[in-house]
């Protein structure tokens, strides 16, 4: 039996807001910046619509006066007048098309920037609810639907609206009786537009959601292509992609079907309405209450008005699709990022003081699993603290809280005596530097990777940082030196080279507190020794917190904190802790046993 589909429950009542209202909520605040351009475009639109209405008036005049039968000299002047009108219409159409496109592009650029800026204000937890690929879809595909409306559909809509207004006025002036008799057509035209338009909006919004899921799947697959190939998972991923792709096509076709019904109903009703008007008008001509020229002009206006009304079916379908995309963008904009009051000044070196008081934390996805439990931690300026413990003890979680990627469920954190609750994340991160075991390298040049986060990068400082991490000679020998591109995620660099490059990037920011999460784990023994010596001299200038498995790194720390089950079980120096019975001494004994066979000491 077929599984129940999303579409089985779709009815027009699922969406009630007008598409124009959604678009206005997104773009209304930017409109005042473009009043002059909007005015010029409106004038050109009025001229273009006026020329169309003027043609109907000319037809009425030509038939009623018989000017077309008065000789070729009259016909020549008629052609000259028509050519001048066409040139004016072409010029007005050119200007209004360009300016409407220009206004639409500028509005979308402002909106796109503001949405991207808004997204960057959220904490890490926000990106667990909204995957990056989903957000990319909102910034690209959803924005493109809005852009289509602004640069194309909106101009056509306004032009046709002016033609409708002008046509209705001229129809009323030509024959009020025939006009009121034909008014019954309008409600019949609007009903299918409203009904099917709402269905198009629902389907369009769902199609964009499916596209976001598809983009997320592609992003995860391609970014982990080595794992895909390693596990021979390509066939399964092809099948999964086929499912996503088919689902997306089905959702788009549902919207297309509703849109086709909308357009089809509108065309049938327009043709039927025109036939009724022509019949009624012919009766009035036979009764001599209407001239042939007036009937021809009235029919021309009726065709123009009905044609414009008929185009509304397609235009409203575009508006409703754009509104569905706009709803997804509004969903992001309406989320309010956290705000903070105090601003911590940039501290001088040797003044990086950190404290964690009775901190409890559990991830939102696993609220029952408490990662940190009443944790107390105090770090003095210039200290080097090593945190050791079993996997899952909460070591990396401490770093995430210190960097304000997450907020504690209970307790508080203090930086230089100021509560984290009163500090913005940017303010905190300006004074902390993090290097993890998985180096993040951008697909650009070595120079830009090093200068990432620096307002005014100095090349001599970059070379000095490379020398500190034992990478200077390697970069000097590259064909383009600092301007060498490293490829997608640094694919042209080895794991150790990426690690050292990431470490140099952090050192260039001169953080008052340095967080190292197994930062030298990918280095060979020689490079590790050189980097450790440089880090040792650097630690004299800033506070350093280290998560490390290598015993050599741990032994150099001023203090070692042993973390287990979210609590600190032991605190002391290496010599103090190995004399105690506990988790640390058991680790050391295991490492010394492994040293005899592997000659490598690591946790």
Coordinates of C-alpha atoms in Angstrom, one line a residue:
X1 CA 0.0 0.0 0.0
X2 CA 1.3 3.4 -0.9
X3 CA 2.8 5.5 1.9
X4 CA 0.8 8.6 2.7
X5 CA 2.3 11.6 0.9
X6 CA 2.7 15.1 2.0
X7 CA 0.5 16.1 -0.9
X8 CA -2.4 14.1 0.3
X9 CA -3.0 16.7 3.0
X10 CA -2.4 19.9 0.9
X11 CA -5.4 22.2 0.7
X12 CA -5.5 26.0 0.0
X13 CA -6.1 26.6 3.7
X14 CA -2.6 25.5 4.6
X15 CA -1.3 28.9 3.5
X16 CA -3.3 32.2 3.9
X17 CA -0.8 35.1 3.7
X18 CA -0.7 36.9 0.4
X19 CA 2.4 36.5 -1.7
X20 CA 2.9 40.2 -2.1
X21 CA 2.7 40.6 1.7
X22 CA 5.5 38.1 2.2
X23 CA 7.7 39.8 -0.4
X24 CA 7.0 43.2 1.1
X25 CA 8.0 41.9 4.6
X26 CA 11.4 40.9 3.1
X27 CA 12.1 43.9 0.9
X28 CA 9.9 46.8 2.1
X29 CA 12.6 48.4 4.2
X30 CA 15.0 48.7 1.2
X31 CA 12.5 50.4 -1.1
X32 CA 13.1 54.1 0.0
X33 CA 16.7 53.8 -1.3
X34 CA 15.4 53.5 -4.8
X35 CA 12.6 56.0 -5.0
X36 CA 14.2 57.9 -8.0
X37 CA 14.8 54.8 -10.0
X38 CA 11.3 53.5 -9.2
X39 CA 9.7 56.8 -10.3
X40 CA 11.5 56.6 -13.6
X41 CA 10.5 53.0 -14.2
X42 CA 6.9 53.9 -13.3
X43 CA 6.9 56.7 -15.9
X44 CA 8.2 54.3 -18.5
X45 CA 5.7 51.7 -17.6
X46 CA 2.9 54.3 -17.9
X47 CA 4.1 55.3 -21.3
X48 CA 4.2 51.7 -22.5
X49 CA 0.7 51.0 -21.2
X50 CA -0.6 54.3 -22.6
X51 CA 0.7 53.4 -26.0
X52 CA -1.3 50.1 -25.9
X53 CA -4.5 51.9 -24.9
X54 CA -3.9 54.6 -27.5
X55 CA -3.8 51.9 -30.3
X56 CA -7.4 51.0 -29.3
X57 CA -8.5 54.6 -29.6
X58 CA -6.8 54.9 -33.0
X59 CA -8.8 51.9 -34.2
X60 CA -12.1 53.4 -33.1
X61 CA -11.2 56.7 -34.8
X62 CA -10.1 55.1 -38.0
X63 CA -13.2 53.0 -38.5
X64 CA -15.7 55.7 -37.4
X65 CA -14.2 58.4 -39.7
X66 CA -13.3 56.0 -42.6
X67 CA -9.8 57.5 -42.8
X68 CA -8.4 54.3 -44.1
X69 CA -10.5 54.7 -47.3
X70 CA -9.5 58.4 -48.0
X71 CA -6.4 57.7 -50.1
X72 CA -2.8 56.6 -49.9
X73 CA -1.5 60.0 -48.7
X74 CA -3.6 59.6 -45.5
X75 CA -2.4 56.0 -45.1
X76 CA 1.2 57.1 -45.3
X77 CA 0.8 59.6 -42.5
X78 CA -0.9 56.9 -40.5
X79 CA 2.1 54.6 -40.9
X80 CA 4.5 57.4 -39.9
X81 CA 2.4 58.0 -36.7
X82 CA 2.3 54.3 -36.0
X83 CA 6.1 54.0 -36.5
X84 CA 6.7 56.9 -34.1
X85 CA 4.4 55.3 -31.5
X86 CA 6.2 52.0 -31.9
X87 CA 9.6 53.7 -31.4
X88 CA 8.3 55.4 -28.2
X89 CA 6.9 52.1 -27.0
X90 CA 10.3 50.4 -27.7
X91 CA 12.2 53.1 -25.8
X92 CA 9.9 53.1 -22.9
X93 CA 10.0 49.3 -22.7
X94 CA 13.9 49.3 -22.9
X95 CA 14.2 51.9 -20.0
X96 CA 11.6 50.2 -17.8
X97 CA 13.1 46.7 -18.4
X98 CA 16.6 47.9 -17.5
X99 CA 15.6 49.9 -14.4
X100 CA 13.3 47.3 -13.0
X101 CA 16.0 44.7 -13.5
X102 CA 18.6 47.0 -11.9
X103 CA 16.3 47.8 -8.9
X104 CA 15.5 44.0 -8.5
X105 CA 19.2 43.1 -8.5
X106 CA 20.1 45.8 -6.0
X107 CA 17.2 44.8 -3.7
X108 CA 18.3 41.2 -3.8
X109 CA 21.9 42.1 -3.1
X110 CA 20.9 44.0 0.0
X111 CA 18.6 41.2 1.2
X112 CA 21.2 38.5 0.5
X113 CA 23.8 40.4 2.4
X114 CA 21.6 41.0 5.4
X115 CA 20.4 37.4 5.6
X116 CA 24.1 36.2 5.4
X117 CA 25.1 38.7 8.1
X118 CA 22.1 37.6 10.2
X119 CA 23.1 33.9 10.0
X120 CA 26.7 34.7 11.2
X121 CA 25.3 36.1 14.4
X122 CA 24.0 32.8 15.7
X123 CA 25.8 30.3 18.0
X124 CA 26.9 26.8 16.8
X125 CA 23.7 25.3 18.1
X126 CA 21.8 27.1 15.4
X127 CA 23.7 25.3 12.7
X128 CA 22.7 22.0 14.3
X129 CA 19.1 22.8 13.5
X130 CA 19.8 24.3 10.1
X131 CA 22.4 22.4 8.2
X132 CA 24.9 24.5 6.0
X133 CA 23.5 23.0 2.8
X134 CA 20.0 24.0 3.8
X135 CA 21.1 27.6 4.5
X136 CA 23.0 27.7 1.2
X137 CA 19.7 26.7 -0.6
X138 CA 17.9 29.6 1.1
X139 CA 20.7 32.0 0.0
X140 CA 20.8 30.8 -3.6
X141 CA 17.7 28.9 -4.9
X142 CA 15.1 30.7 -2.7
X143 CA 16.7 34.0 -3.4
X144 CA 16.7 33.2 -7.2
X145 CA 12.9 32.7 -7.1
X146 CA 12.5 36.1 -5.4
X147 CA 14.9 37.6 -7.9
X148 CA 12.8 36.3 -10.8
X149 CA 9.7 38.0 -9.5
X150 CA 11.5 41.3 -9.0
X151 CA 13.4 41.5 -12.3
X152 CA 10.7 40.0 -14.5
X153 CA 7.3 39.2 -13.1
X154 CA 6.8 42.4 -11.1
X155 CA 7.4 44.7 -14.1
X156 CA 5.0 42.7 -16.3
X157 CA 2.5 42.7 -13.4
X158 CA 2.6 46.5 -13.1
X159 CA 2.4 47.1 -16.8
X160 CA -0.6 44.8 -17.2
X161 CA -2.2 46.4 -14.2
X162 CA -1.9 49.8 -15.9
X163 CA -3.3 48.3 -19.1
X164 CA -6.3 46.9 -17.1
X165 CA -7.0 50.3 -15.5
X166 CA -6.7 52.2 -18.7
X167 CA -8.7 49.6 -20.6
X168 CA -11.5 49.6 -18.1
X169 CA -11.7 53.4 -18.2
X170 CA -11.8 53.4 -22.0
X171 CA -14.4 50.5 -22.1
X172 CA -16.5 52.5 -19.6
X173 CA -16.2 55.7 -21.8
X174 CA -17.0 53.7 -25.0
X175 CA -20.1 51.9 -23.8
X176 CA -21.1 51.9 -20.1
X177 CA -23.9 49.4 -20.8
X178 CA -21.7 46.9 -22.6
X179 CA -19.0 47.3 -19.9
X180 CA -21.4 46.5 -17.0
X181 CA -22.8 43.5 -18.9
X182 CA -19.2 42.1 -19.3
X183 CA -18.2 42.7 -15.6
X184 CA -19.5 39.3 -14.7
X185 CA -16.4 37.8 -16.3
X186 CA -14.0 39.3 -13.8
X187 CA -15.0 37.3 -10.7
X188 CA -14.9 34.1 -12.8
X189 CA -11.3 34.9 -13.7
X190 CA -10.2 35.7 -10.2
X191 CA -11.6 32.6 -8.5
X192 CA -9.2 30.1 -10.1
X193 CA -6.3 32.4 -9.7
X194 CA -6.8 32.6 -6.0
X195 CA -7.6 29.0 -5.5
X196 CA -4.8 27.4 -7.6
X197 CA -2.4 30.1 -6.6
X198 CA -2.4 29.1 -3.0
X199 CA -1.9 25.5 -3.9
X200 CA 1.1 26.5 -6.1
X201 CA 2.6 28.4 -3.1
X202 CA 2.3 25.3 -0.8
X203 CA 3.9 23.0 -3.4
X204 CA 6.6 25.6 -4.2
X205 CA 7.6 25.9 -0.5
X206 CA 7.7 22.1 -0.2
X207 CA 9.8 21.7 -3.4
X208 CA 12.4 24.2 -2.0
X209 CA 12.6 22.2 1.2
X210 CA 13.2 19.0 -0.8
X211 CA 15.8 20.8 -2.8
X212 CA 17.5 21.8 0.5
X213 CA 17.6 18.1 1.6
X214 CA 19.1 17.2 -1.8
X215 CA 21.8 19.9 -1.5
X216 CA 22.7 18.7 2.0
X217 CA 23.1 15.1 0.8
X218 CA 25.3 16.2 -2.1
X219 CA 27.4 18.4 0.2
X220 CA 28.0 15.6 2.7
X221 CA 28.8 13.0 0.1
X222 CA 31.2 15.1 -1.9
X223 CA 32.9 16.5 1.2
X224 CA 33.5 13.0 2.4
X225 CA 34.3 11.4 -0.9
X226 CA 37.4 9.6 0.4
X227 CA 35.2 7.8 3.0
X228 CA 32.6 7.0 0.3
X229 CA 35.2 5.4 -1.9
X230 CA 37.0 3.7 1.0
X231 CA 33.8 1.9 2.1
X232 CA 32.7 1.2 -1.5
X233 CA 29.5 3.1 -0.8
X234 CA 29.1 4.8 -4.2
X235 CA 26.3 2.5 -5.3
X236 CA 24.2 3.2 -2.2
X237 CA 24.9 6.9 -2.6
X238 CA 23.8 6.8 -6.2
X239 CA 20.5 5.1 -5.1
X240 CA 20.0 7.6 -2.3
X241 CA 20.6 10.5 -4.7
X242 CA 18.2 9.0 -7.2
X243 CA 15.5 8.9 -4.4
X244 CA 16.2 12.6 -3.4
X245 CA 16.2 13.6 -7.1
X246 CA 13.0 11.8 -7.9
X247 CA 11.3 13.3 -4.8
X248 CA 12.3 16.8 -5.9
X249 CA 11.0 16.3 -9.4
X250 CA 7.7 15.0 -8.1
X251 CA 7.3 18.0 -5.8
X252 CA 8.1 20.4 -8.7
X253 CA 5.7 18.6 -11.0
X254 CA 3.0 18.9 -8.4
X255 CA 3.5 22.7 -8.4
X256 CA 3.7 22.7 -12.2
X257 CA 0.4 20.8 -12.5
X258 CA -1.4 23.3 -10.2
X259 CA 0.1 26.1 -12.2
X260 CA -1.0 24.5 -15.5
X261 CA -4.6 24.2 -14.2
X262 CA -4.5 27.8 -13.1
X263 CA -3.4 29.0 -16.6
X264 CA -5.8 26.6 -18.4
X265 CA -8.8 27.7 -16.5
X266 CA -7.9 31.3 -17.0
X267 CA -7.6 30.9 -20.8
X268 CA -10.9 29.1 -21.2
X269 CA -12.7 31.8 -19.2
X270 CA -11.0 34.6 -21.1
X271 CA -12.0 33.1 -24.5
X272 CA -15.6 32.4 -23.3
X273 CA -15.9 35.9 -21.9
X274 CA -14.7 37.6 -25.1
X275 CA -17.2 35.6 -27.1
X276 CA -20.0 36.8 -24.9
X277 CA -18.8 40.4 -25.1
X278 CA -18.6 40.2 -29.0
X279 CA -22.1 38.7 -29.2
X280 CA -23.6 41.4 -27.0
X281 CA -21.7 44.1 -28.8
X282 CA -22.9 42.9 -32.2
X283 CA -26.5 43.0 -31.0
X284 CA -26.0 46.7 -30.0
X285 CA -24.5 47.5 -33.4
X286 CA -27.6 45.9 -35.1
X287 CA -29.8 48.1 -32.8
X288 CA -27.6 51.1 -33.8
X289 CA -26.9 51.9 -30.2
X290 CA -23.2 51.3 -30.8
X291 CA -21.0 52.1 -33.9
X292 CA -18.8 49.6 -35.6
X293 CA -15.7 51.6 -34.6
X294 CA -16.8 51.7 -30.9
X295 CA -17.4 48.0 -31.0
X296 CA -13.9 47.3 -32.5
X297 CA -12.3 49.6 -29.9
X298 CA -14.3 48.0 -27.1
X299 CA -13.3 44.5 -28.2
X300 CA -9.6 45.7 -28.4
X301 CA -9.8 47.0 -24.9
X302 CA -11.5 43.8 -23.7
X303 CA -8.8 41.7 -25.3
X304 CA -6.1 43.8 -23.7
X305 CA -7.8 43.7 -20.3
X306 CA -8.6 40.0 -20.5
X307 CA -5.2 39.2 -21.8
X308 CA -3.6 41.1 -18.9
X309 CA -5.9 39.4 -16.5
X310 CA -5.1 36.0 -18.0
X311 CA -1.3 36.7 -17.6
X312 CA -2.0 37.3 -13.9
X313 CA -2.7 33.6 -13.5
X314 CA 1.0 32.9 -14.5
X315 CA 2.3 35.9 -12.6
X316 CA 0.4 35.0 -9.4
X317 CA 1.9 31.5 -9.7
X318 CA 5.3 33.1 -9.8
X319 CA 4.4 35.3 -6.8
X320 CA 3.1 32.4 -4.8
X321 CA 6.3 30.3 -5.6
X322 CA 8.4 33.3 -4.6
X323 CA 6.3 33.7 -1.4
X324 CA 7.0 30.1 -0.5
X325 CA 10.7 30.8 -0.9
X326 CA 10.2 34.0 1.0
X327 CA 8.6 32.2 3.9
X328 CA 11.8 30.0 4.2
X329 CA 13.9 33.2 4.2
X330 CA 11.6 34.9 6.7
X331 CA 11.9 31.9 9.0
X332 CA 15.6 32.6 9.3
X333 CA 15.3 36.4 9.6
X334 CA 12.6 36.1 12.3
X335 CA 15.0 34.1 14.5
X336 CA 16.6 36.4 17.1
X337 CA 20.3 35.9 17.8
X338 CA 21.4 36.4 21.5
X339 CA 22.5 39.8 22.6
X340 CA 25.1 40.9 25.1
X341 CA 25.7 44.1 27.1
X342 CA 29.3 44.4 28.2
X343 CA 32.3 44.7 26.0
X344 CA 35.6 43.4 27.3
X345 CA 38.6 45.5 26.2
X346 CA 41.6 43.7 24.6
X347 CA 43.7 42.4 27.4
X348 CA 47.5 42.8 27.6
X349 CA 49.7 39.8 27.4
X350 CA 50.0 37.6 30.6
X351 CA 46.5 38.6 31.6
X352 CA 44.4 35.7 30.3
X353 CA 42.4 34.6 33.3
X354 CA 39.8 31.9 32.9
X355 CA 37.4 30.4 35.5
X356 CA 34.5 27.9 35.3
X357 CA 32.2 27.7 38.3
X358 CA 29.8 24.8 38.9
X359 CA 29.3 24.3 35.1
X360 CA 26.8 21.7 34.0
X361 CA 26.3 20.9 30.3
X362 CA 24.4 18.4 28.1
X363 CA 23.9 18.7 24.4
X364 CA 20.4 19.5 23.2
X365 CA 20.2 16.3 21.2
X366 CA 21.0 14.2 24.3
X367 CA 19.7 16.2 27.3
X368 CA 19.7 13.2 29.5
X369 CA 23.5 12.6 29.0
X370 CA 25.3 15.2 31.2
X371 CA 28.7 15.8 29.7
X372 CA 30.0 18.2 32.4
X373 CA 28.8 17.9 36.0
X374 CA 29.4 20.7 38.4
X375 CA 32.8 21.4 36.9
X376 CA 35.1 23.9 38.6
X377 CA 38.2 25.1 36.7
X378 CA 40.6 28.0 37.4
X379 CA 43.5 29.1 35.2
X380 CA 45.9 31.9 36.1
X381 CA 47.7 34.2 33.6
X382 CA 50.6 32.6 31.8
X383 CA 49.8 29.1 33.0
X384 CA 50.0 26.1 30.8
X385 CA 47.3 23.6 31.8
X386 CA 47.0 20.1 30.3
X387 CA 43.6 18.3 30.4
X388 CA 43.8 14.5 30.1
X389 CA 41.1 11.9 30.4
X390 CA 39.3 9.1 28.6
X391 CA 37.4 9.6 25.4
X392 CA 34.0 11.2 26.0
X393 CA 35.1 12.7 29.4
X394 CA 34.2 16.2 28.2
X395 CA 37.6 17.6 27.2
X396 CA 36.6 19.1 23.8
X397 CA 33.3 20.2 25.3
X398 CA 35.2 22.4 27.7
X399 CA 36.8 24.1 24.8
X400 CA 33.5 24.5 23.0
X401 CA 32.1 26.3 26.1
X402 CA 35.1 28.5 26.5
X403 CA 34.8 29.6 22.9
X404 CA 31.0 30.2 23.5
X405 CA 30.0 27.7 20.8
X406 CA 27.5 26.6 23.5
X407 CA 26.2 28.1 26.8
X408 CA 26.3 26.1 30.0
X409 CA 23.0 24.6 31.2
X410 CA 24.0 25.8 34.8
X411 CA 26.9 27.5 36.4
X412 CA 29.0 30.2 34.8
X413 CA 32.3 31.0 33.0
X414 CA 34.4 34.1 33.6
X415 CA 37.1 35.7 31.4
X416 CA 39.3 38.2 33.3
X417 CA 36.6 38.4 35.9
X418 CA 33.7 39.2 33.5
X419 CA 30.8 36.8 33.1
X420 CA 30.4 35.1 29.8
X421 CA 26.7 36.0 30.0
X422 CA 27.6 39.7 29.6
X423 CA 30.1 39.1 26.7
X424 CA 29.4 38.6 23.0
X425 CA 30.9 35.5 21.4
X426 CA 33.0 37.7 19.0
X427 CA 34.4 39.6 22.0
X428 CA 35.4 36.4 23.7
X429 CA 36.9 34.8 20.6
X430 CA 39.0 37.8 19.8
X431 CA 41.1 36.9 22.8
X432 CA 41.1 33.1 22.4
X433 CA 42.9 31.1 19.8
X434 CA 42.0 27.4 18.9
X435 CA 44.0 24.8 17.0
X436 CA 42.3 21.4 16.7
X437 CA 43.5 18.0 15.6
X438 CA 41.5 18.4 12.4
X439 CA 43.0 21.4 10.7
X440 CA 40.5 23.7 8.8
X441 CA 42.2 24.9 5.6
X442 CA 40.3 27.1 3.0
X443 CA 40.6 26.4 -0.7
X444 CA 42.7 29.6 -1.4
X445 CA 46.3 30.7 -1.1
X446 CA 48.7 30.1 1.8
X447 CA 48.8 33.9 2.3
X448 CA 45.0 34.2 2.6
X449 CA 44.9 31.2 5.0
X450 CA 47.5 32.7 7.2
X451 CA 46.0 36.2 7.1
X452 CA 42.5 34.8 7.9
X453 CA 41.2 37.0 10.7
X454 CA 43.9 39.7 10.4
X455 CA 42.8 43.2 9.5
X456 CA 46.2 44.4 8.2
X457 CA 48.4 41.3 7.5
X458 CA 52.1 41.9 7.4
X459 CA 54.1 39.6 5.2
X460 CA 57.1 39.5 7.5
X461 CA 54.9 38.5 10.4
X462 CA 53.5 35.7 8.2
X463 CA 57.0 34.4 7.5
X464 CA 57.9 34.5 11.2
X465 CA 54.8 32.5 12.1
X466 CA 55.7 29.9 9.4
X467 CA 59.2 29.7 10.9
X468 CA 57.8 29.0 14.3
X469 CA 55.9 26.0 13.1
X470 CA 58.7 24.7 10.9
X471 CA 57.0 25.4 7.6
X472 CA 59.0 28.4 6.2
X473 CA 61.4 26.4 4.1
X474 CA 58.6 24.4 2.5
X475 CA 56.7 27.5 1.5
X476 CA 59.8 29.2 0.2
X477 CA 60.4 26.3 -2.2
X478 CA 56.8 26.4 -3.6
X479 CA 56.5 27.8 -7.2
X480 CA 54.4 30.8 -6.0
X481 CA 55.5 30.9 -2.4
X482 CA 52.8 32.5 -0.2
X483 CA 50.5 32.9 -3.2
X484 CA 50.4 29.1 -3.8
X485 CA 46.8 27.8 -3.8
X486 CA 46.3 24.8 -1.5
X487 CA 43.2 23.3 -3.2
X488 CA 39.9 22.3 -1.8
X489 CA 40.3 22.0 2.0
X490 CA 44.1 22.0 1.6
X491 CA 44.2 18.8 -0.5
X492 CA 47.6 19.7 -1.9
X493 CA 49.2 19.7 1.6
X494 CA 50.0 16.8 3.8
X495 CA 48.2 16.3 7.1
X496 CA 51.1 17.7 9.1
X497 CA 51.5 20.7 6.8
X498 CA 47.9 21.6 7.2
X499 CA 48.2 21.3 10.9
X500 CA 51.2 23.6 11.1
X501 CA 49.6 26.1 8.8
X502 CA 46.5 26.2 11.0
X503 CA 48.7 26.6 14.1
X504 CA 50.6 29.5 12.4
X505 CA 47.3 31.2 11.6
X506 CA 46.3 31.2 15.2
X507 CA 49.7 32.4 16.5
X508 CA 49.5 35.4 14.2
X509 CA 46.4 36.7 16.1
X510 CA 48.5 36.8 19.3
X511 CA 45.7 35.4 21.5
X512 CA 45.9 36.0 25.3
X513 CA 44.6 32.5 25.8
X514 CA 45.6 29.6 23.5
X515 CA 43.5 26.4 23.2
X516 CA 45.3 23.4 21.7
X517 CA 43.1 20.3 21.1
X518 CA 45.8 17.7 20.1
X519 CA 47.2 20.4 17.8
X520 CA 50.5 18.6 17.2
X521 CA 49.0 15.1 16.8
X522 CA 49.6 15.0 13.0
X523 CA 53.3 16.1 13.2
X524 CA 56.3 13.9 12.9
X525 CA 58.6 13.7 15.9
X526 CA 61.1 16.3 14.6
X527 CA 58.4 18.9 13.7
X528 CA 56.6 18.2 17.0
X529 CA 59.8 18.9 19.0
X530 CA 60.4 22.2 17.2
X531 CA 56.8 23.3 17.5
X532 CA 56.7 22.3 21.2
X533 CA 59.7 24.4 21.8
X534 CA 58.1 27.4 20.1
X535 CA 54.9 26.8 22.0
X536 CA 56.8 26.7 25.2
X537 CA 58.3 30.2 24.6
X538 CA 54.9 31.4 23.5
X539 CA 53.2 30.1 26.6
X540 CA 55.3 32.5 28.6
X541 CA 53.4 35.3 27.0
X542 CA 49.9 33.9 27.1
X543 CA 47.7 31.4 29.0
X544 CA 47.6 27.9 27.3
X545 CA 45.1 25.2 27.7
X546 CA 46.1 21.9 26.1
X547 CA 44.2 18.7 25.3
X548 CA 47.0 16.2 24.5
X549 CA 47.6 12.4 24.3
X550 CA 51.3 12.6 24.0
X551 CA 53.1 12.2 27.3
X552 CA 55.9 14.7 26.3
X553 CA 53.3 17.4 25.9
X554 CA 51.6 16.7 29.1
X555 CA 54.8 16.5 31.2
X556 CA 55.7 20.1 30.1
X557 CA 52.5 21.6 31.5
X558 CA 52.5 23.7 34.7
X559 CA 49.5 21.8 35.9
X560 CA 47.6 18.6 34.8
X561 CA 43.9 18.2 35.2
X562 CA 42.5 14.7 35.0
X563 CA 38.9 14.7 33.7
X564 CA 36.6 11.8 34.1
X565 CA 32.8 11.6 33.7
X566 CA 32.5 15.4 33.4
X567 CA 34.4 16.1 36.7
X568 CA 38.0 16.9 37.5
X569 CA 39.3 13.9 39.6
X570 CA 42.9 15.0 40.0
X571 CA 45.0 18.2 39.7
X572 CA 48.7 18.5 40.0
X573 CA 52.1 18.3 38.2
X574 CA 53.3 15.2 36.4
X575 CA 55.5 14.2 39.4
X576 CA 52.7 14.8 41.9
X577 CA 50.2 12.8 40.0
X578 CA 52.3 9.7 39.2
X579 CA 52.9 9.3 43.0
X580 CA 49.1 9.2 43.5
X581 CA 46.9 6.2 43.0
X582 CA 44.5 7.2 40.3
X583 CA 43.6 7.5 36.6
X584 CA 46.7 9.5 35.6
X585 CA 49.2 7.1 37.1
X586 CA 47.5 4.1 35.3
X587 CA 47.7 6.0 32.0
X588 CA 51.4 6.7 32.5
X589 CA 52.1 3.0 33.4
X590 CA 50.3 2.0 30.2
X591 CA 52.3 4.5 28.1
X592 CA 55.6 3.4 29.5
X593 CA 54.7 -0.2 28.8
X594 CA 53.9 0.8 25.2
X595 CA 57.1 2.8 25.0
X596 CA 59.2 -0.4 25.3
X597 CA 57.8 -1.7 22.1
X598 CA 56.8 1.4 20.0
X599 CA 59.3 4.0 21.3
X600 CA 56.4 6.5 21.3
X601 CA 54.8 7.8 24.5
X602 CA 51.3 9.1 24.0
X603 CA 47.9 9.0 25.8

